[in-house]
Coordinates of C-alpha atoms in Angstrom, one line a residue:
M1 CA 116.6 62.2 -22.0
K2 CA 113.9 64.2 -20.2
R3 CA 116.0 64.4 -17.1
L4 CA 118.9 65.9 -19.1
I5 CA 116.6 68.5 -20.6
K6 CA 115.4 69.5 -17.2
K7 CA 118.9 70.0 -16.0
Q8 CA 119.8 72.1 -19.1
V9 CA 116.8 74.3 -18.4
L10 CA 117.3 74.5 -14.7
I11 CA 120.9 75.7 -14.8
P12 CA 120.2 78.9 -16.8
V13 CA 117.2 79.7 -14.6
L14 CA 119.3 79.4 -11.4
A15 CA 122.1 81.4 -13.0
L16 CA 119.5 84.0 -14.0
A17 CA 118.1 84.1 -10.4
V18 CA 121.6 84.6 -8.9
L19 CA 122.4 87.3 -11.5
V20 CA 119.1 89.1 -10.8
G21 CA 119.6 88.9 -7.0
A22 CA 123.2 90.1 -7.2
S23 CA 122.2 92.9 -9.6
S24 CA 119.4 94.0 -7.3
F25 CA 121.8 94.1 -4.3
K26 CA 124.3 96.1 -6.3
S27 CA 121.6 98.5 -7.5
D28 CA 120.3 99.0 -3.9
F29 CA 123.8 99.6 -2.6
F30 CA 124.6 102.1 -5.3
E31 CA 121.4 104.0 -4.7
I32 CA 122.1 104.2 -1.0
A33 CA 125.6 105.4 -1.6
K34 CA 124.4 107.9 -4.1
Q35 CA 121.8 109.4 -1.8
I36 CA 124.2 109.5 1.2
E37 CA 126.7 111.4 -1.0
I38 CA 124.0 113.9 -2.1
F39 CA 122.8 114.4 1.4
T40 CA 126.4 114.9 2.8
T41 CA 127.1 117.5 0.1
L42 CA 123.9 119.3 0.7
F43 CA 124.4 119.3 4.5
K44 CA 127.9 120.7 4.2
E45 CA 127.0 123.4 1.6
L46 CA 123.9 124.4 3.6
N47 CA 125.8 124.9 6.9
M48 CA 128.7 126.7 5.1
N49 CA 126.6 129.1 3.0
Y50 CA 123.3 129.8 4.7
V51 CA 122.7 133.5 5.4
D52 CA 122.4 133.0 9.2
E53 CA 124.2 130.8 11.7
T54 CA 122.9 127.2 11.7
N55 CA 122.8 124.6 14.4
P56 CA 124.1 121.4 12.6
A57 CA 123.0 119.1 15.5
E58 CA 119.5 120.4 15.4
L59 CA 119.3 120.3 11.6
M60 CA 120.5 116.7 11.6
D61 CA 118.1 115.7 14.4
S62 CA 115.2 117.2 12.5
A63 CA 116.3 115.5 9.2
I64 CA 116.5 112.1 10.9
K65 CA 113.2 112.4 12.6
N66 CA 111.4 113.6 9.5
M67 CA 112.9 110.7 7.5
L68 CA 111.8 108.1 10.1
N69 CA 108.3 109.7 10.2
E70 CA 107.8 108.3 6.7
L71 CA 108.0 104.8 8.2
D72 CA 106.2 103.6 11.3
P73 CA 106.1 105.2 14.8
Y74 CA 108.2 102.5 16.4
T75 CA 111.3 103.0 14.2
Q76 CA 113.1 105.7 16.2
F77 CA 116.5 107.4 16.6
L78 CA 117.7 107.2 20.2
N79 CA 120.2 109.8 21.4
E80 CA 122.3 109.0 24.4
Q81 CA 119.6 110.0 26.9
D82 CA 117.0 108.0 25.0
V83 CA 119.3 104.9 25.1
E84 CA 119.5 105.2 28.8
S85 CA 115.7 105.5 29.2
Y86 CA 115.3 102.5 26.9
K87 CA 117.6 100.4 29.2
I88 CA 115.7 101.6 32.3
N89 CA 112.3 100.5 30.8
N90 CA 113.7 97.1 30.1
S91 CA 115.5 96.6 33.4
G92 CA 112.7 98.1 35.6
E93 CA 115.2 100.0 37.8
Y94 CA 116.3 103.7 37.8
S95 CA 117.2 106.5 40.2
G96 CA 114.8 109.5 40.3
I97 CA 111.8 110.9 42.1
G98 CA 109.5 107.9 41.6
A99 CA 106.6 109.5 39.6
L100 CA 105.1 109.3 36.2
V101 CA 105.2 112.8 34.6
R102 CA 103.8 114.2 31.3
S103 CA 105.8 116.8 29.5
Y104 CA 104.3 120.0 28.0
E105 CA 106.0 123.1 26.4
N106 CA 106.1 125.1 29.7
K107 CA 105.4 122.6 32.4
L108 CA 105.6 119.0 33.6
V109 CA 102.4 117.5 35.0
V110 CA 102.6 114.8 37.7
V111 CA 100.4 112.0 36.3
E112 CA 101.0 109.5 39.1
P113 CA 103.3 109.6 42.1
Y114 CA 104.4 106.0 43.0
Q115 CA 103.3 105.1 46.5
G116 CA 106.1 105.3 49.1
Y117 CA 108.7 106.8 46.8
A118 CA 110.4 110.2 46.9
A119 CA 107.8 112.3 45.1
D120 CA 105.0 110.8 47.2
K121 CA 107.0 111.3 50.5
A122 CA 107.6 114.9 49.4
G123 CA 103.9 115.5 49.1
L124 CA 103.5 115.7 45.3
K125 CA 100.1 114.8 43.9
A126 CA 98.7 113.9 40.5
G127 CA 97.8 117.1 38.7
D128 CA 100.6 119.1 40.2
E129 CA 102.2 121.3 37.5
I130 CA 106.0 121.5 37.9
I131 CA 107.1 124.9 36.5
K132 CA 110.7 125.1 37.9
I133 CA 113.3 122.4 38.7
G134 CA 116.2 123.8 40.7
E135 CA 117.0 127.1 39.1
T136 CA 115.7 126.1 35.7
L137 CA 112.3 127.2 34.4
V138 CA 110.7 124.3 32.5
A139 CA 109.5 126.8 29.9
D140 CA 113.1 127.8 29.2
F141 CA 114.4 124.2 28.9
D142 CA 114.7 123.1 25.2
D143 CA 114.8 119.3 25.8
N144 CA 112.6 117.1 27.9
A145 CA 112.7 118.7 31.4
G146 CA 111.7 115.4 32.9
E147 CA 115.4 114.4 32.6
L148 CA 116.2 117.1 35.3
L149 CA 114.3 115.1 37.8
K150 CA 116.6 112.1 37.4
G151 CA 119.9 111.8 39.3
A152 CA 122.0 109.9 41.7
N153 CA 120.6 108.2 44.8
N154 CA 120.4 110.6 47.8
S155 CA 120.8 113.7 45.7
S156 CA 118.2 116.4 46.2
V157 CA 116.2 118.5 43.8
D158 CA 114.0 121.5 44.5
V159 CA 110.8 121.8 42.5
T160 CA 108.3 124.7 42.2
F161 CA 104.8 123.6 41.2
L162 CA 101.2 124.9 40.9
R163 CA 98.4 123.1 42.7
Q164 CA 94.9 124.4 42.2
G165 CA 96.3 127.8 41.2
E166 CA 98.6 128.1 44.3
T167 CA 102.4 128.1 43.9
K168 CA 104.2 125.6 46.2
T169 CA 107.7 124.3 46.6
A170 CA 109.1 120.9 47.7
T171 CA 112.6 119.4 48.1
I172 CA 112.7 115.8 46.8
T173 CA 115.5 113.4 47.7
R174 CA 116.1 111.1 44.8
E175 CA 116.3 107.3 45.3
G176 CA 116.4 104.0 43.5
V177 CA 113.1 103.1 42.0
E178 CA 112.1 99.6 41.2
V179 CA 109.3 99.3 38.6
D180 CA 107.6 96.0 39.2
A181 CA 106.2 94.0 36.3
V182 CA 103.7 92.6 38.7
P183 CA 102.5 95.5 40.9
F184 CA 99.7 93.5 42.5
Y185 CA 98.3 90.1 43.0
D186 CA 95.7 88.7 45.4
M187 CA 92.8 86.2 45.7
I188 CA 89.5 87.1 44.1
D189 CA 87.8 84.4 46.2
D190 CA 89.0 81.4 48.1
K191 CA 89.8 79.5 44.9
T192 CA 90.6 82.1 42.3
G193 CA 93.8 84.0 42.0
Y194 CA 94.4 87.4 40.3
I195 CA 97.7 88.7 38.9
V196 CA 98.3 92.1 37.3
L197 CA 101.1 92.0 34.8
S198 CA 101.7 95.7 33.8
R199 CA 104.8 95.5 31.6
F200 CA 107.2 93.0 30.1
N201 CA 110.6 94.1 31.6
R202 CA 113.2 91.6 32.7
K203 CA 111.3 90.8 35.9
A204 CA 108.0 89.9 34.1
S205 CA 108.1 86.1 34.0
K206 CA 109.9 85.6 37.3
Q207 CA 107.5 87.9 39.2
T208 CA 104.5 86.2 37.5
Q209 CA 105.8 82.8 38.4
L210 CA 106.4 83.8 42.1
A211 CA 102.9 85.3 42.2
M212 CA 101.4 82.1 40.9
Q213 CA 103.3 80.0 43.4
D214 CA 102.1 82.2 46.3
L215 CA 98.5 82.2 45.1
K216 CA 98.4 78.5 44.7
G217 CA 99.9 78.2 48.2
R218 CA 96.9 80.2 49.4
G219 CA 94.4 77.8 47.7
A220 CA 94.1 79.2 44.1
E221 CA 92.8 76.5 41.7
K222 CA 92.0 79.0 38.9
L223 CA 93.7 82.1 37.7
V224 CA 93.0 85.5 36.1
L225 CA 95.9 87.2 34.4
D226 CA 95.3 91.0 33.8
L227 CA 97.1 92.4 30.8
R228 CA 95.0 95.5 30.5
G229 CA 97.0 98.7 29.8
N230 CA 100.2 96.6 29.4
P231 CA 102.1 98.3 26.5
G232 CA 104.5 95.4 26.0
G233 CA 108.2 95.1 26.2
L234 CA 110.7 92.3 25.8
L235 CA 109.8 89.6 23.3
S236 CA 111.8 87.0 25.3
E237 CA 109.7 87.8 28.4
A238 CA 106.5 87.3 26.5
I239 CA 107.7 83.8 25.5
N240 CA 108.7 83.1 29.1
V241 CA 105.3 84.3 30.6
T242 CA 103.4 82.1 28.0
N243 CA 105.7 79.2 29.0
L244 CA 104.4 79.3 32.5
F245 CA 101.1 77.9 31.2
V246 CA 102.2 75.7 28.2
P247 CA 104.6 72.8 27.7
K248 CA 108.3 73.0 26.7
G249 CA 108.9 73.1 22.9
E250 CA 105.6 74.9 22.0
L251 CA 105.8 77.3 19.1
I252 CA 104.6 80.8 20.4
V253 CA 105.9 83.3 17.8
T254 CA 107.2 83.3 14.3
T255 CA 108.9 86.4 13.0
K256 CA 109.2 87.2 9.2
S257 CA 111.5 89.8 7.7
K258 CA 113.2 90.7 4.4
V259 CA 116.5 90.0 6.3
K260 CA 116.9 86.3 6.5
K261 CA 118.6 86.2 9.9
F262 CA 115.5 87.9 11.5
N263 CA 113.2 85.0 10.3
Q264 CA 112.9 83.0 13.5
E265 CA 110.7 80.7 15.4
Y266 CA 110.4 81.2 19.1
R267 CA 109.5 78.2 21.2
T268 CA 109.1 77.6 24.9
K269 CA 112.3 76.3 26.6
N270 CA 111.2 75.5 30.1
K271 CA 109.0 73.2 32.1
P272 CA 105.7 75.1 32.7
E273 CA 104.6 76.3 36.1
D274 CA 101.1 74.9 35.6
E275 CA 99.7 73.8 32.2
E276 CA 96.4 72.6 33.7
I277 CA 95.1 75.5 35.8
P278 CA 92.0 77.1 34.3
L279 CA 93.0 80.5 33.0
V280 CA 91.3 83.8 31.9
V281 CA 93.4 86.6 30.4
L282 CA 92.1 90.2 30.5
I283 CA 92.9 92.6 27.6
D284 CA 91.8 96.0 26.4
G285 CA 92.7 98.6 23.7
K286 CA 96.0 99.5 25.5
S287 CA 97.2 95.9 25.6
A288 CA 99.9 95.9 23.0
S289 CA 102.9 94.0 21.5
A290 CA 104.2 91.5 24.1
S291 CA 100.7 91.5 25.7
E292 CA 99.3 90.4 22.4
I293 CA 101.9 87.7 21.9
V294 CA 100.8 86.2 25.3
S295 CA 97.1 86.6 24.8
G296 CA 97.1 85.7 21.1
G297 CA 99.3 82.7 21.8
L298 CA 97.3 81.4 24.7
Q299 CA 94.1 81.9 22.6
D300 CA 95.5 80.1 19.6
L301 CA 96.6 77.1 21.7
D302 CA 93.2 77.1 23.4
R303 CA 95.0 77.4 26.8
A304 CA 93.0 80.4 28.1
V305 CA 89.8 82.3 27.6
I306 CA 90.4 85.9 26.6
V307 CA 88.0 88.5 28.2
G308 CA 87.8 92.2 27.6
A309 CA 88.1 94.4 24.5
R310 CA 90.0 94.2 21.3
S311 CA 93.7 94.7 21.9
F312 CA 95.8 97.5 20.3
G313 CA 97.1 95.6 17.3
K314 CA 100.9 95.9 17.2
G315 CA 102.3 93.0 15.2
L316 CA 105.7 94.6 14.6
V317 CA 109.1 93.7 16.2
Q318 CA 111.8 96.2 16.9
R319 CA 115.5 95.8 17.6
P320 CA 118.0 98.4 18.8
L321 CA 121.0 98.7 16.5
K322 CA 124.1 100.5 17.8
L323 CA 125.3 103.6 16.0
T324 CA 128.2 106.0 16.7
Y325 CA 128.7 108.2 19.7
G326 CA 126.5 106.1 22.0
T327 CA 123.3 106.5 19.9
Q328 CA 121.0 103.8 18.6
L329 CA 118.4 103.1 15.9
K330 CA 115.4 101.2 17.2
V331 CA 114.2 99.8 13.9
T332 CA 111.2 97.6 12.9
I333 CA 112.9 94.4 11.6
S334 CA 110.0 92.0 11.2
R335 CA 106.3 91.2 11.7
Y336 CA 105.4 88.6 14.2
Y337 CA 102.8 85.8 13.8
T338 CA 101.0 83.9 16.5
P339 CA 100.9 80.0 16.6
S340 CA 97.9 79.9 14.2
G341 CA 99.8 82.0 11.7
R342 CA 98.0 85.3 12.1
C343 CA 99.7 88.8 12.3
I344 CA 97.5 91.1 14.4
Q345 CA 99.0 94.4 13.1
S346 CA 96.1 96.8 12.9
L347 CA 97.5 99.8 11.1
D348 CA 99.2 99.7 7.7
Y349 CA 101.9 102.3 7.8
W350 CA 103.0 101.6 4.2
N351 CA 99.7 102.5 2.7
R352 CA 98.4 105.9 3.9
D353 CA 95.3 107.9 3.2
A354 CA 95.2 111.4 1.5
Q355 CA 96.0 113.0 4.9
G356 CA 99.1 110.8 5.4
N357 CA 97.5 108.7 8.1
A358 CA 98.1 105.0 8.3
V359 CA 95.2 103.0 7.0
R360 CA 93.4 100.6 9.4
N361 CA 93.1 97.0 8.3
T362 CA 89.5 96.1 7.7
N363 CA 89.8 92.9 5.6
F364 CA 90.5 90.2 8.1
K365 CA 91.6 86.7 7.3
E366 CA 90.3 83.7 9.1
F367 CA 92.5 81.3 11.1
T368 CA 91.8 78.5 13.4
T369 CA 93.0 77.6 16.9
R370 CA 94.3 74.2 17.9
N371 CA 90.8 73.1 18.7
G372 CA 89.4 74.5 15.4
R373 CA 87.9 77.7 16.8
K374 CA 87.8 80.7 14.4
V375 CA 90.1 83.7 15.0
W376 CA 91.1 86.6 12.8
D377 CA 94.2 88.6 12.0
G378 CA 94.8 92.3 11.3
G379 CA 92.8 94.0 14.1
G380 CA 94.5 93.1 17.3
V381 CA 93.4 90.1 19.5
M382 CA 89.7 89.8 19.7
P383 CA 88.4 88.6 23.1
D384 CA 86.3 85.4 23.4
I385 CA 84.0 87.4 25.7
T386 CA 83.6 91.1 25.2
I387 CA 83.2 93.6 28.1
E388 CA 81.3 96.6 27.0
S389 CA 82.7 99.0 29.6
L390 CA 86.2 98.4 28.2
K391 CA 85.4 99.5 24.7
T392 CA 86.6 102.8 23.4
N393 CA 85.6 105.2 20.7
S394 CA 86.5 108.6 19.3
L395 CA 84.6 110.4 22.1
I396 CA 86.4 108.5 24.9
D397 CA 89.8 108.9 23.1
A398 CA 89.2 112.7 22.8
L399 CA 88.2 113.0 26.5
E400 CA 91.5 111.3 27.4
E401 CA 93.7 113.1 24.8
N402 CA 92.3 116.5 25.9
N403 CA 92.9 115.5 29.6
I404 CA 89.2 116.2 30.4
I405 CA 89.0 113.0 32.6
F406 CA 92.4 113.7 34.2
D407 CA 91.7 117.3 35.0
F408 CA 88.2 116.5 36.4
A409 CA 89.7 113.8 38.6
T410 CA 92.2 116.4 39.9
D411 CA 89.4 118.8 40.9
Y412 CA 87.2 116.0 42.3
F413 CA 90.1 114.9 44.6
Y414 CA 90.3 118.2 46.3
D415 CA 86.5 118.5 46.7
H416 CA 85.7 115.1 48.1
N417 CA 87.0 112.9 51.0
F418 CA 87.0 109.1 51.2
D419 CA 88.5 107.2 54.2
S420 CA 88.8 103.9 52.4
V421 CA 88.4 102.3 49.0
D422 CA 85.4 100.4 50.3
G423 CA 83.6 103.6 50.9
F424 CA 84.2 105.1 47.5
N425 CA 81.1 105.9 45.4
F426 CA 80.9 107.8 42.2
S427 CA 77.2 108.9 42.1
D428 CA 74.9 109.9 39.2
G429 CA 75.3 113.5 40.5
D430 CA 79.0 113.2 40.2
Y431 CA 78.6 112.1 36.6
N432 CA 76.3 114.9 35.8
A433 CA 78.9 117.3 37.2
F434 CA 81.4 115.7 34.8
K435 CA 79.1 116.2 31.9
T436 CA 78.8 119.9 32.7
Y437 CA 82.6 120.1 33.2
A438 CA 83.3 118.5 29.8
Q439 CA 80.8 120.8 28.0
E440 CA 82.3 123.9 29.7
K441 CA 85.8 122.9 28.6
N442 CA 84.5 122.9 25.0
F443 CA 86.9 120.2 23.9
S444 CA 86.8 119.3 20.2
Y445 CA 87.0 116.1 18.3
Q446 CA 85.9 115.1 14.8
T447 CA 83.8 112.1 14.1
K448 CA 84.0 110.2 10.8
T449 CA 80.6 111.5 9.9
E450 CA 81.6 115.1 10.4
K451 CA 84.8 114.6 8.3
L452 CA 82.8 113.1 5.4
L453 CA 80.2 115.9 5.6
E454 CA 82.8 118.7 5.6
E455 CA 84.7 117.1 2.7
S456 CA 81.4 116.9 0.8
I457 CA 80.6 120.6 1.5
N458 CA 84.1 121.8 0.6
G459 CA 84.5 119.5 -2.4
D460 CA 81.2 120.0 -4.0
N461 CA 80.4 123.6 -3.1
I462 CA 80.3 124.6 -6.8
L463 CA 77.8 121.9 -7.7
L464 CA 75.7 122.1 -4.6
G465 CA 73.0 124.7 -4.4
G466 CA 72.5 126.9 -1.3
D467 CA 69.6 124.8 0.0
V468 CA 71.7 121.6 -0.1
Q469 CA 74.6 123.2 1.6
E470 CA 72.3 124.5 4.4
K471 CA 71.0 120.9 4.8
Y472 CA 74.6 119.7 5.2
K473 CA 75.2 122.3 7.8
D474 CA 72.1 121.3 9.7
L475 CA 73.4 117.7 9.7
L476 CA 76.7 118.9 11.1
L477 CA 74.8 120.8 13.8
A478 CA 72.9 117.6 14.6
V479 CA 76.1 115.6 14.8
N480 CA 77.5 118.2 17.3
K481 CA 74.4 117.9 19.5
G482 CA 74.8 114.1 19.3
K483 CA 78.2 114.4 20.8
I484 CA 76.7 115.8 24.0
T485 CA 74.1 113.0 24.0
A486 CA 77.0 110.6 23.6
L487 CA 78.2 111.5 27.1
D488 CA 75.0 109.7 28.3
T489 CA 75.2 106.9 25.7
F490 CA 78.6 105.9 26.8
K491 CA 78.2 106.6 30.4
K492 CA 79.4 103.2 31.6
E493 CA 82.6 103.3 29.6
I494 CA 83.4 106.9 30.6
Q495 CA 82.5 106.4 34.2
K496 CA 85.0 103.5 34.5
K497 CA 87.7 105.7 33.2
L498 CA 86.8 108.4 35.7
E499 CA 86.6 105.9 38.6
D500 CA 90.0 104.4 37.7
E501 CA 91.6 107.9 37.7
I502 CA 89.9 109.1 40.8
I503 CA 90.5 106.0 43.0
T504 CA 94.2 106.1 42.1
R505 CA 94.4 109.7 43.5
Y506 CA 93.1 108.6 46.9
F507 CA 94.4 105.0 47.3
Y508 CA 97.2 104.7 44.7
R509 CA 97.4 101.9 42.2
D510 CA 97.2 99.2 44.9
G511 CA 93.9 100.6 46.1
L512 CA 92.5 100.6 42.6
Y513 CA 93.3 96.9 42.1
K514 CA 91.7 96.1 45.4
Y515 CA 88.6 97.9 44.3
Y516 CA 88.6 95.9 41.1
L517 CA 88.3 92.6 42.9
D518 CA 84.7 93.4 43.9
H519 CA 83.6 96.0 41.3
D520 CA 85.4 95.5 38.0
D521 CA 83.1 94.1 35.2
A522 CA 85.9 92.1 33.5
I523 CA 87.1 90.5 36.8
L524 CA 83.5 89.6 37.9
T525 CA 82.9 88.1 34.4
A526 CA 86.1 86.0 34.7
K527 CA 85.2 84.9 38.2
E528 CA 81.8 83.7 37.1
L529 CA 83.2 82.0 34.0
L530 CA 85.9 80.1 36.1
S531 CA 83.2 78.9 38.5
N532 CA 81.3 77.3 35.6
N533 CA 83.6 74.5 34.4
S534 CA 81.3 73.4 31.5
K535 CA 80.9 76.9 30.1
Y536 CA 84.7 77.5 30.4
A537 CA 85.4 74.2 28.6
A538 CA 82.7 74.9 25.9
I539 CA 84.3 78.2 24.9
L540 CA 87.7 76.5 24.4
K541 CA 86.2 73.7 22.4

């Protein structure tokens, strides 16, 4: 009798659930259709009746971008040029001048010419300001002028640029450019190999595997995998790189979404290259996405010791969805979770502060690795061993965002000579020159303390007396003086940024990695750890 009652109760509940689900779907569908109709009508009437001529394409582009700005920065509309760039990033091959450039309103700045490629052969240097491409002034070009540098193999492009205030010209013959996922690998000592994995394009796992095989052939019995500065890339390649170190069938990532088909488990599919070799993985604040899948997965499985600074904290997965006229929508479809079940997403884009900025997660949940070690979610991957010189803060971020470090390195390059990377030395006098340079540039940034003080002054100016307000202003002045002192407080962290930038100017990226082998704090720490078997094993247990 009880069983019958349960059935009688269950049927209406199930029916109600189906009814509610269907009703919810119809409601969402109707709301979407309604809003599309409103927007279509508005867009048509606006373009037909506005007092001046409108540009429908620009209006629509602005509307789409503003709509997506309400979500997260990874959900983006890709026009036809963007789609092509997206393909290039994933394939690691394109045709152009072979240089990283940064776009400004009236110029393009060469950030890094790739060694041996067209821009390098034509004599372009980091810091060169391109003001004209062919007959087109960069300042007059509405779109990203960097697109003008791309073109078919063996085609030429004339560029006019400023270098240290002097106008120069160069003719660059475009060529095929291959962007290696592994730009460098070598032996740290006779038993320790070192591999730099700089991006997760389609070459990532294969190039990492070949580097491992070569290093082991040269005597490597331990390995350091450097993911610092790696912004991520293909999820599949993150799985494949992890698979080089862990057995077939191991769960690496779980994705969870409101769309059922995007809820998936990703496991390793191949026989590992080496599941026993002692391994250290290096990360920093610019190691993101796929880099965090690899480092977080290897940490959760107790397969590697993680060394460096807290990673970026991107726990969101994007997928490109095809639209009409060759465009695409790159949309965040799910969150990903490491083997222990943690999502390392750092910023909450769905709960913003009064200024509209995403709120940083501060309440971390505790998880455990396979061996029972404690790890946490919500704030990126936390290293097992922290390297102080890799940490960042608002001062260092401001120095980089205002190009103070970059511009100082440009001037330094033209004022100093070094014949080899072994002879490079950044002295205390050089650092004092940088401090003077930074103060003369009068760059600005606001600390959290300043922000709170200013809000207090502006918000309570009626209640506060003149004496109290003056005290607040004195505090603000003291904070500003503290910023200058901070250049000394964080000398080690800032000097590393300067050395990285300067060495690359003289000896390219290859020379920087060679310098790292003997001078980099993280590599030296990893080397020492891997030489101490008991300490390495104790961390993982």
